[in-house]
PDB file of C-alpha atoms in Angstrom:
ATOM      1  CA  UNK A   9      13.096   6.598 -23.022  1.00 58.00           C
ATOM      2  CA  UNK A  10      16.832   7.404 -22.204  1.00 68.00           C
ATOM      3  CA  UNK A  11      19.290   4.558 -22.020  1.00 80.00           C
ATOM      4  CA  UNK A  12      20.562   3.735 -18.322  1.00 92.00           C
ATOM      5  CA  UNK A  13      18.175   5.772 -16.568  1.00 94.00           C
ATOM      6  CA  UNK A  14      18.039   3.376 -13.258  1.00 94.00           C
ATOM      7  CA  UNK A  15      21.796   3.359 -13.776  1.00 95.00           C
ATOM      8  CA  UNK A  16      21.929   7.259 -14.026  1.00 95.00           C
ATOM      9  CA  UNK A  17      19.364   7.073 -10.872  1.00 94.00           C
ATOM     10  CA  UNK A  18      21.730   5.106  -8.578  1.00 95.00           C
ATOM     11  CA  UNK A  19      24.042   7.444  -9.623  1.00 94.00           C
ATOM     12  CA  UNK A  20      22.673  10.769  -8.758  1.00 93.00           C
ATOM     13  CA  UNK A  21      21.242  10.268  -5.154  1.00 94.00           C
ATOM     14  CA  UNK A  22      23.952   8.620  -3.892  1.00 95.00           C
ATOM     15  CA  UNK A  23      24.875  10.367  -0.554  1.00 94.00           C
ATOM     16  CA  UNK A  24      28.363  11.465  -1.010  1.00 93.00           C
ATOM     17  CA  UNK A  25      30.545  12.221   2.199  1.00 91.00           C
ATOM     18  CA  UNK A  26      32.158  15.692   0.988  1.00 88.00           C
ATOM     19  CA  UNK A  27      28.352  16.849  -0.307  1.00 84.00           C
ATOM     20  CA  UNK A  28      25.451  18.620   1.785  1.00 80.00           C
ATOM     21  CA  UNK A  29      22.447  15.952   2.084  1.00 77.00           C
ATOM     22  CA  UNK A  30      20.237  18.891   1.778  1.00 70.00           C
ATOM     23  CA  UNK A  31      19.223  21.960   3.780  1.00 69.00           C
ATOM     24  CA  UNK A  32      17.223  22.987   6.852  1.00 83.00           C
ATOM     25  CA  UNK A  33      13.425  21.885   6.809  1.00 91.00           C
ATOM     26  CA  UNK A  34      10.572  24.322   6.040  1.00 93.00           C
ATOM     27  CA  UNK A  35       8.098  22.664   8.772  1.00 92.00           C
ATOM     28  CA  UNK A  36       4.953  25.343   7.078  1.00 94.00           C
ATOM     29  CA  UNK A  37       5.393  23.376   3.886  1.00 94.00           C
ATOM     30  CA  UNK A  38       5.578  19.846   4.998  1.00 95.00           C
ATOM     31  CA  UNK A  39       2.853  17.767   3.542  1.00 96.00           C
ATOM     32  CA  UNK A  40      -0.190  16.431   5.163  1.00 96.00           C
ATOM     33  CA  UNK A  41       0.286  12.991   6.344  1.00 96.00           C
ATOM     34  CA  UNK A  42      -3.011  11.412   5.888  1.00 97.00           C
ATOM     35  CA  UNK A  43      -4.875  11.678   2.667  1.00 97.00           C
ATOM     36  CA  UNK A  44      -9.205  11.179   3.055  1.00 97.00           C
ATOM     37  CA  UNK A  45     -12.070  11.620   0.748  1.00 98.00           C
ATOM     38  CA  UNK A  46     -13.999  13.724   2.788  1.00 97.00           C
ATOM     39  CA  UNK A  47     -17.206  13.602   0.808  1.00 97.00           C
ATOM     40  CA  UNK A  48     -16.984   9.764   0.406  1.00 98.00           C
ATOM     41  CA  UNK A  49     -19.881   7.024   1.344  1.00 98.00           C
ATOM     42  CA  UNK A  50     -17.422   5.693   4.069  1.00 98.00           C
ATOM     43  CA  UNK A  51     -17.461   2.026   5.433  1.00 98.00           C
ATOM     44  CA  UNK A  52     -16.857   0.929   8.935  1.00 96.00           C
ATOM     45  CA  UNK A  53     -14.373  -1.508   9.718  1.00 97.00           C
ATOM     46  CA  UNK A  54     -14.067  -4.027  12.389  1.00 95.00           C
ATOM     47  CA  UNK A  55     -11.288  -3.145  15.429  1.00 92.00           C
ATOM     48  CA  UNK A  56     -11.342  -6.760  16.865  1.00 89.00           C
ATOM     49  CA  UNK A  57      -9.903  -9.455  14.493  1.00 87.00           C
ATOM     50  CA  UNK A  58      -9.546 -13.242  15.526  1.00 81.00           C
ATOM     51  CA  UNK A  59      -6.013 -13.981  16.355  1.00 79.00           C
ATOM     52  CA  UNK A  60      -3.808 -16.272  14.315  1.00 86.00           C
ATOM     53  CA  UNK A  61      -2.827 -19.470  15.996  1.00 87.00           C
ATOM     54  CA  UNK A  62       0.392 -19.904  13.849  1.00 92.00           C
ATOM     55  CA  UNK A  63       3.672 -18.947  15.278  1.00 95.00           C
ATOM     56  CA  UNK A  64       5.930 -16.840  13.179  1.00 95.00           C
ATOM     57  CA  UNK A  65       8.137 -19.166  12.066  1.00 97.00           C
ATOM     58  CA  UNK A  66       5.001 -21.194  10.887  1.00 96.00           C
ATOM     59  CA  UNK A  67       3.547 -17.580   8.893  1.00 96.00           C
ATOM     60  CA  UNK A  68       7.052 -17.437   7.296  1.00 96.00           C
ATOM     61  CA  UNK A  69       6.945 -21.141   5.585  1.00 96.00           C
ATOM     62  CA  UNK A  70       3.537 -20.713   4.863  1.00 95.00           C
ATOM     63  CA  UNK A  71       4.027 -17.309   2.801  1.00 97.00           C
ATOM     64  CA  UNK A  72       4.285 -18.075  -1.287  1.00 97.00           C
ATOM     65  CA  UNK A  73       2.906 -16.592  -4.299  1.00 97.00           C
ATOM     66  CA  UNK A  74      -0.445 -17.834  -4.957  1.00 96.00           C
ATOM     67  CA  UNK A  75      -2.299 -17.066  -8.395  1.00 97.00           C
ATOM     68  CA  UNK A  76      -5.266 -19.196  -8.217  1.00 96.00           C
ATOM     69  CA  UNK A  77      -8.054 -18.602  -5.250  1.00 97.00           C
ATOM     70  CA  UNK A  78     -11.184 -20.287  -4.445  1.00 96.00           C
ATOM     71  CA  UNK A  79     -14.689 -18.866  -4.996  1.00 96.00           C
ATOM     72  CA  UNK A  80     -14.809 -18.246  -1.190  1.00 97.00           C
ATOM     73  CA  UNK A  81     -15.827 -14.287   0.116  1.00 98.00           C
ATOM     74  CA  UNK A  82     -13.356 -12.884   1.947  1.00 98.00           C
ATOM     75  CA  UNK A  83     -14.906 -11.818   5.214  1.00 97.00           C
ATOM     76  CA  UNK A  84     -15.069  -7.903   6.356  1.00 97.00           C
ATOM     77  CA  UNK A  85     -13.069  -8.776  10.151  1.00 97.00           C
ATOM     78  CA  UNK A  86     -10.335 -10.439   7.901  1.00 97.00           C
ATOM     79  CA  UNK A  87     -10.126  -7.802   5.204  1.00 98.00           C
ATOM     80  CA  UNK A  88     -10.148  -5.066   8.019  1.00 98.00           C
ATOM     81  CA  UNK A  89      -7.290  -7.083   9.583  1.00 97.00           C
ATOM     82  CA  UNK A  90      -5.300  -6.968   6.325  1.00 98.00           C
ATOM     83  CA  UNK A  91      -5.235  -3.664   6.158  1.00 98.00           C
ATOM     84  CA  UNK A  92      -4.602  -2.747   9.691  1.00 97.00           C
ATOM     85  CA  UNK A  93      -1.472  -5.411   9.353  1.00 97.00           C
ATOM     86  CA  UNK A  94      -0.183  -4.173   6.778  1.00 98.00           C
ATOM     87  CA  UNK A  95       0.105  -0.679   7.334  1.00 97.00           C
ATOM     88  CA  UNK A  96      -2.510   1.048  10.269  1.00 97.00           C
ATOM     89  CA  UNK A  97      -1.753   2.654  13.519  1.00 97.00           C
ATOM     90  CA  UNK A  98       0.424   0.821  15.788  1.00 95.00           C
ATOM     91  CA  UNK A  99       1.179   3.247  18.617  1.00 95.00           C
ATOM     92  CA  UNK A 100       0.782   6.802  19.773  1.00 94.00           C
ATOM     93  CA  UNK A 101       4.247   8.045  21.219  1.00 93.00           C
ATOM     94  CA  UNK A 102       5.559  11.812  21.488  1.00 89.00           C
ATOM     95  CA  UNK A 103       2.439  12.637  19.140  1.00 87.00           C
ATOM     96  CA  UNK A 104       3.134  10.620  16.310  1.00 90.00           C
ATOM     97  CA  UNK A 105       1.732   7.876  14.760  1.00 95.00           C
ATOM     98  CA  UNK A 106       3.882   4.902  14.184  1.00 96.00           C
ATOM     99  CA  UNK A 107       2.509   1.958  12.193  1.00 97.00           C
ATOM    100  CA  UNK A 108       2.898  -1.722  11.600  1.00 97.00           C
ATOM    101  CA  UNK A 109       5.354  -0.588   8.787  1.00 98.00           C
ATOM    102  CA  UNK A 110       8.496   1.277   8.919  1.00 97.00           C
ATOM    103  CA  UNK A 111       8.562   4.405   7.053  1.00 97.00           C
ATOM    104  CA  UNK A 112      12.084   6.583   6.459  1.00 97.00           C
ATOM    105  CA  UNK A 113      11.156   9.557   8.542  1.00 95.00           C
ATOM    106  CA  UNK A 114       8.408   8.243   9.557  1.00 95.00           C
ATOM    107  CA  UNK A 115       6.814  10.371   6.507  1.00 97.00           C
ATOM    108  CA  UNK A 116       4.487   7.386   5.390  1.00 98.00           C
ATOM    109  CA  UNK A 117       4.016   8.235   1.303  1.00 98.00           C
ATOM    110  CA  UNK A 118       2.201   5.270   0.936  1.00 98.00           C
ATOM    111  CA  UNK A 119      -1.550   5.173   0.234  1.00 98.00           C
ATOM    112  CA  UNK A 120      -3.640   2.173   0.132  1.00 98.00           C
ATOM    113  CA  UNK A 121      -6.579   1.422  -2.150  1.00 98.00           C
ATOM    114  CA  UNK A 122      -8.241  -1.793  -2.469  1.00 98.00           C
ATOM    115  CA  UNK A 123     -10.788  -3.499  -5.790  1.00 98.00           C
ATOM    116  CA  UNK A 124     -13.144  -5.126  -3.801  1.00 98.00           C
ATOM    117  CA  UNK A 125     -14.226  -8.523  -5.972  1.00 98.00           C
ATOM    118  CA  UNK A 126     -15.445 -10.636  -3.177  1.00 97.00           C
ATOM    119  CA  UNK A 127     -15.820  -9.250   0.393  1.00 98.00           C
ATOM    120  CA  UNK A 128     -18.726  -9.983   2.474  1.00 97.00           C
ATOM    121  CA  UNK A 129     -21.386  -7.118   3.035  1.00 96.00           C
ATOM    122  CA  UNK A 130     -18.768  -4.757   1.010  1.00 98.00           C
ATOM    123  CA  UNK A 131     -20.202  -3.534  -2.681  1.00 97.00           C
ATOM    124  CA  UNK A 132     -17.517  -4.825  -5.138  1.00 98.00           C
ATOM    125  CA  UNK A 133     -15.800  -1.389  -6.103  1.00 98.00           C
ATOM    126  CA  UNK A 134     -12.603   0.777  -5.502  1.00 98.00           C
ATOM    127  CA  UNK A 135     -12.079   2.165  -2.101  1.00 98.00           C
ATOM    128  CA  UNK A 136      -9.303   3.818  -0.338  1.00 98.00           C
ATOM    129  CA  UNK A 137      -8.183   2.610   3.174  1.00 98.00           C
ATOM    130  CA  UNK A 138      -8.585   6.097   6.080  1.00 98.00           C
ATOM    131  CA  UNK A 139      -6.019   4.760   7.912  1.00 98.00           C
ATOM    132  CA  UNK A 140      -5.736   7.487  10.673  1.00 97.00           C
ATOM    133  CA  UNK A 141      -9.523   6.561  11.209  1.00 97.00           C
ATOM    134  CA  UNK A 142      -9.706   2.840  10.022  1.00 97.00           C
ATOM    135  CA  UNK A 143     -12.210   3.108   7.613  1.00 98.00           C
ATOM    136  CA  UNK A 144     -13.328   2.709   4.168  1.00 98.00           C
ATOM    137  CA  UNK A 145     -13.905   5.639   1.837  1.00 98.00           C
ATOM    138  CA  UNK A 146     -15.723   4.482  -1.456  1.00 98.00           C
ATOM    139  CA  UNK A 147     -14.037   5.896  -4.441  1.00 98.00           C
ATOM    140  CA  UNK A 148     -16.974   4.178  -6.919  1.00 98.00           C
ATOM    141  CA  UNK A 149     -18.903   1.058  -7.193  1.00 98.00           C
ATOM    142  CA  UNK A 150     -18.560  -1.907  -9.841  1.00 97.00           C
ATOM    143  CA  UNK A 151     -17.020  -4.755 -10.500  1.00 96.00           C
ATOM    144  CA  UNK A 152     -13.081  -3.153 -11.864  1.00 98.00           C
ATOM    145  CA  UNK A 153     -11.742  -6.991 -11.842  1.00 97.00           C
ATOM    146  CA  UNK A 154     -11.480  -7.486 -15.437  1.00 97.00           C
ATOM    147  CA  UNK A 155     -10.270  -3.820 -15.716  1.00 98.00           C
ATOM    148  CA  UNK A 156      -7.356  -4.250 -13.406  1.00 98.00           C
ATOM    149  CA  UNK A 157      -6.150  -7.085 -14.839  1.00 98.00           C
ATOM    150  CA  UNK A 158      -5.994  -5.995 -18.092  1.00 98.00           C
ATOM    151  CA  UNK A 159      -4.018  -2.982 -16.742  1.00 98.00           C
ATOM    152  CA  UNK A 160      -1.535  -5.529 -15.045  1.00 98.00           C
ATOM    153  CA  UNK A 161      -0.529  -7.322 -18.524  1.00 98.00           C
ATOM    154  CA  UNK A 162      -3.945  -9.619 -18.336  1.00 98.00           C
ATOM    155  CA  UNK A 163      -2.876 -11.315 -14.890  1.00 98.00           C
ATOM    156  CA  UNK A 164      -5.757 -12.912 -14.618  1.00 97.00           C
ATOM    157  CA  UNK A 165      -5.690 -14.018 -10.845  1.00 97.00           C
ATOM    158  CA  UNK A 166      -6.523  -9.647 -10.431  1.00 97.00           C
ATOM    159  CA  UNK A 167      -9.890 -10.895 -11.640  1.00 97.00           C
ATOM    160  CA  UNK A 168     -10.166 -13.975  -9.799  1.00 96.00           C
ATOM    161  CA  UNK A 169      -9.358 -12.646  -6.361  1.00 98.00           C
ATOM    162  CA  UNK A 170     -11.702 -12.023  -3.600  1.00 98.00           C
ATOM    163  CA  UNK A 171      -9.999  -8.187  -3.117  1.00 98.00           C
ATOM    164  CA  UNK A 172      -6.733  -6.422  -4.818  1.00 98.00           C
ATOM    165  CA  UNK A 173      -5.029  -4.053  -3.006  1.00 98.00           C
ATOM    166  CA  UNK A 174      -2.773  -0.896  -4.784  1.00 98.00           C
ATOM    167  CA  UNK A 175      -0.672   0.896  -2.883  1.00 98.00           C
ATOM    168  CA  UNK A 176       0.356   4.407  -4.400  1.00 98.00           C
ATOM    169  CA  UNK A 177       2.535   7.047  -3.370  1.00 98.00           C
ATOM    170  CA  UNK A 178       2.357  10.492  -2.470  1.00 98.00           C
ATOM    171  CA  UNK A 179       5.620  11.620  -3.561  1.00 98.00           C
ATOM    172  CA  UNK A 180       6.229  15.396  -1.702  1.00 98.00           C
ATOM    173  CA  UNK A 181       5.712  13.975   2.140  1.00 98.00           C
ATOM    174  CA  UNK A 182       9.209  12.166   1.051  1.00 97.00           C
ATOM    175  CA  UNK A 183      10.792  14.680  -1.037  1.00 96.00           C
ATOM    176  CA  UNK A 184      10.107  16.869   1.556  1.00 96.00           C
ATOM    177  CA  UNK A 185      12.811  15.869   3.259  1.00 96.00           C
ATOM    178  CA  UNK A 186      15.171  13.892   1.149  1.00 95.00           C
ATOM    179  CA  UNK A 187      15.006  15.513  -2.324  1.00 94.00           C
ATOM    180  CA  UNK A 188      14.961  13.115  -5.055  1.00 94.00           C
ATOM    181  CA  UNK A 189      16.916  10.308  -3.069  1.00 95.00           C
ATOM    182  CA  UNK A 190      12.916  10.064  -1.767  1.00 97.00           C
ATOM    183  CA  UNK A 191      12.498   8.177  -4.363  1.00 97.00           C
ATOM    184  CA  UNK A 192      14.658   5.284  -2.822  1.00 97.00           C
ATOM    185  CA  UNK A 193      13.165   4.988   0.447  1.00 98.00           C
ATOM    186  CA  UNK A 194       9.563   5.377  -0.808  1.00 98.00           C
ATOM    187  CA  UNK A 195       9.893   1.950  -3.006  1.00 98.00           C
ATOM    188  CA  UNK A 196      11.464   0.503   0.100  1.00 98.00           C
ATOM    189  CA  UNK A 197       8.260   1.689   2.555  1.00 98.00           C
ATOM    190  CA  UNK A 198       6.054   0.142  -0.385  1.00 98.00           C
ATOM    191  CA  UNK A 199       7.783  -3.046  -0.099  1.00 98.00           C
ATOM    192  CA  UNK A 200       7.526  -3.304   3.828  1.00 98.00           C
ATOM    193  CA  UNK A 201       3.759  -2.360   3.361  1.00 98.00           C
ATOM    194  CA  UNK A 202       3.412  -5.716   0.759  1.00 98.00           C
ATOM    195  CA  UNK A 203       5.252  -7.831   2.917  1.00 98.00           C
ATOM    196  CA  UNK A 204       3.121  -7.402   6.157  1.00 98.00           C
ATOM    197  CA  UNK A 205       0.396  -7.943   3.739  1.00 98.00           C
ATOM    198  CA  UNK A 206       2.140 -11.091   2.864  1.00 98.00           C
ATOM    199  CA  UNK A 207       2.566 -12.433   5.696  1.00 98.00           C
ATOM    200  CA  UNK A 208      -0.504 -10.963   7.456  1.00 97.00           C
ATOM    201  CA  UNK A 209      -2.412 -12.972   4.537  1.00 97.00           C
ATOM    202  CA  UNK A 210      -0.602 -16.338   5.235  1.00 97.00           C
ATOM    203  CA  UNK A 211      -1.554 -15.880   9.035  1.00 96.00           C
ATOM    204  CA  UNK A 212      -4.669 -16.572   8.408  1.00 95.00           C
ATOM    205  CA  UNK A 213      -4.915 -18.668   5.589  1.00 94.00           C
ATOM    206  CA  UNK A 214      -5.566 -16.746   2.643  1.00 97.00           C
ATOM    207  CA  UNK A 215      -3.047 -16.407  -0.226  1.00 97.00           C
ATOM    208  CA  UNK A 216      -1.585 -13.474  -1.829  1.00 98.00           C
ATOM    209  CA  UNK A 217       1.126 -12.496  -4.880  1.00 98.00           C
ATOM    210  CA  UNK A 218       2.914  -9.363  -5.081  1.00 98.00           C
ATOM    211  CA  UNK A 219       2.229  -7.399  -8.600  1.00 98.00           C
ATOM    212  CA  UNK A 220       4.779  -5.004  -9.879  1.00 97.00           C
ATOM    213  CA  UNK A 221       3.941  -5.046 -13.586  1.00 98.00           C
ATOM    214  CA  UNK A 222       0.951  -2.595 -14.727  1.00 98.00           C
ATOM    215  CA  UNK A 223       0.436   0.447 -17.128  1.00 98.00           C
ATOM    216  CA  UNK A 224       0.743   2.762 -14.826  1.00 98.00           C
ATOM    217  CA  UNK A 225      -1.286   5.106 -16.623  1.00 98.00           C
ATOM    218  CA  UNK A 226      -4.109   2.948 -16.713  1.00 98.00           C
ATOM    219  CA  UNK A 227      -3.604   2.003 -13.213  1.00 98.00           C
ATOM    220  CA  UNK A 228      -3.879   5.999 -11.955  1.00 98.00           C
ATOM    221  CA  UNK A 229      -6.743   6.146 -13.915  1.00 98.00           C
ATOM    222  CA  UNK A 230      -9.074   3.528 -12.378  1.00 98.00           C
ATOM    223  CA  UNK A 231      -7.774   4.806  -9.323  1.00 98.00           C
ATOM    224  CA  UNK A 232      -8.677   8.744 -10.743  1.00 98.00           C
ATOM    225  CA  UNK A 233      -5.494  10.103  -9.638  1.00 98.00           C
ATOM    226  CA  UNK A 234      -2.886  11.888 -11.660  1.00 97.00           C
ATOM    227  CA  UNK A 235       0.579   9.862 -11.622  1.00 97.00           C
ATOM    228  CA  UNK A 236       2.462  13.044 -10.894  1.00 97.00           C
ATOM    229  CA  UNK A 237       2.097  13.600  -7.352  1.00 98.00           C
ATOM    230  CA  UNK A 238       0.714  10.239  -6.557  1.00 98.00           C
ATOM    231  CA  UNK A 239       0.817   7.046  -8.517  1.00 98.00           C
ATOM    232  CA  UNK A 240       0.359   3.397  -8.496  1.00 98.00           C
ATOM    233  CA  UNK A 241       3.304   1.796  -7.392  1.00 98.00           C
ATOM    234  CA  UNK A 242       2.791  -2.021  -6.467  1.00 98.00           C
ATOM    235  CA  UNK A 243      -0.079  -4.113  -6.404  1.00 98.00           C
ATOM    236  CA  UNK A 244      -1.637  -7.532  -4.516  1.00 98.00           C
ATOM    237  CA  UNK A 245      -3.842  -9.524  -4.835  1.00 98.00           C
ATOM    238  CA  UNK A 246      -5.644 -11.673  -1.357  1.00 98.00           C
ATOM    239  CA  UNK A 247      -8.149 -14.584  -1.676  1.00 98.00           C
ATOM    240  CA  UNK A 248      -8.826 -18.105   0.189  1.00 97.00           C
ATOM    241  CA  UNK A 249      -6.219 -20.336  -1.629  1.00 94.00           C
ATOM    242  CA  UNK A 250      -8.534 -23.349  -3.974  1.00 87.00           C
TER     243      UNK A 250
END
């Protein structure tokens, strides 16, 4: 791998005041914004979720990394909560969707797929979140615990906890529009996508911890996708705290 690549990185898409930040948009080639699995089992998800009683300043001291979880099931309201928290349809305005999450552009590369462990009346297996019609699309059935946690350097809390979500990204609905400075603004929209999750999780007493170490070959593959035009880029993992 070539020396001072993140260095070379920083380098190249900085936006320069004497240099074009790119051309005009071709609107007939922008990228779809929602990915689905059409032919997919699919799984309803709740719309109402109980309310937190915890004020946000209360959410904020109570967010930590937590690596150890009790053998408690994660209910299906709360899980469909997490998901809508951390990155579903806020509001409708003008025609576009805007979500809990910011987005640059409001492009919205980031995909979310979760390894259910320990969710009640869900089948333990990998499924990726339809956010445009919050719902569940099952990707396959098992128990990928083990599996993802050897993929994440043999964290072992990937195994222990009731659901793992990985977030991926579709890379061309960025570069679409900013070239390869994308690349910059789509880690940015992953990390506003954990931290709802974060927080979301704390609000109603379940723990989480933020995973950023993984093959990311191995990762793609549980997931079956190809690492060139989307790939794993962050991880967490969500359970009732011990």
């Amino acid at each position: 791998m070539e020396k001072n690549i993140g260095d070379n990185f920083q380098t190249e898409t900085k936006y320069i005041r004497t240099k074009s930040l790119g051309g005009n948009l071709d609107w007939a080639k922008k990228p779809e914004t929602y990915k689905s699995y059409p032919s997919s089992k699919t799984v309803q998800l709740p719309i109402q979720f109980q309310e937190s009683t915890l004020n946000f300043s209360e959410v904020l001291r109570r967010r930590k990394s937590v690596r150890s979880f009790s053998l408690q099931s994660l209910s299906k309201v709360d899980l469909a909560f997490l998901l809508w928290a951390s990155t579903g349809i806020l509001r409708i305005e003008h025609g576009y969707e805007f979500r809990t999450a910011p987005s640059a552009g409001a492009l919205y590369p980031i995909e979310t797929y979760i390894a259910a462990n320990n969710v009640e009346d869900l089948g333990e297996g990998i499924y990726h979140y339809n956010i445009k019609n919050h719902l569940l699309e099952e990707i396959k059935l098992g128990n990928f615990g083990n599996k993802l946690a050897h993929a994440a350097l043999d964290q072992q809390m990937c195994a222990d906890a009731s659901v793992i979500f990985i977030w991926t990204a579709i890379f061309g609905r960025s570069k679409w529009k900013y070239q390869q400075r994308a690349y910059r603004y789509i880690y940015l929209d992953a990390g506003h996508v954990a931290q709802n999750l974060a927080l979301s999780s704390a609000s109603i007493n379940c723990g989480s911890c933020q995973v950023g170490a993984f093959f990311d070959d191995e990762m793609n593959s549980i997931l079956d996708i190809d690492g060139l035009e989307e790939s794993a880029i962050c991880l967490s993992v969500v359970g009732h705290v011990k």
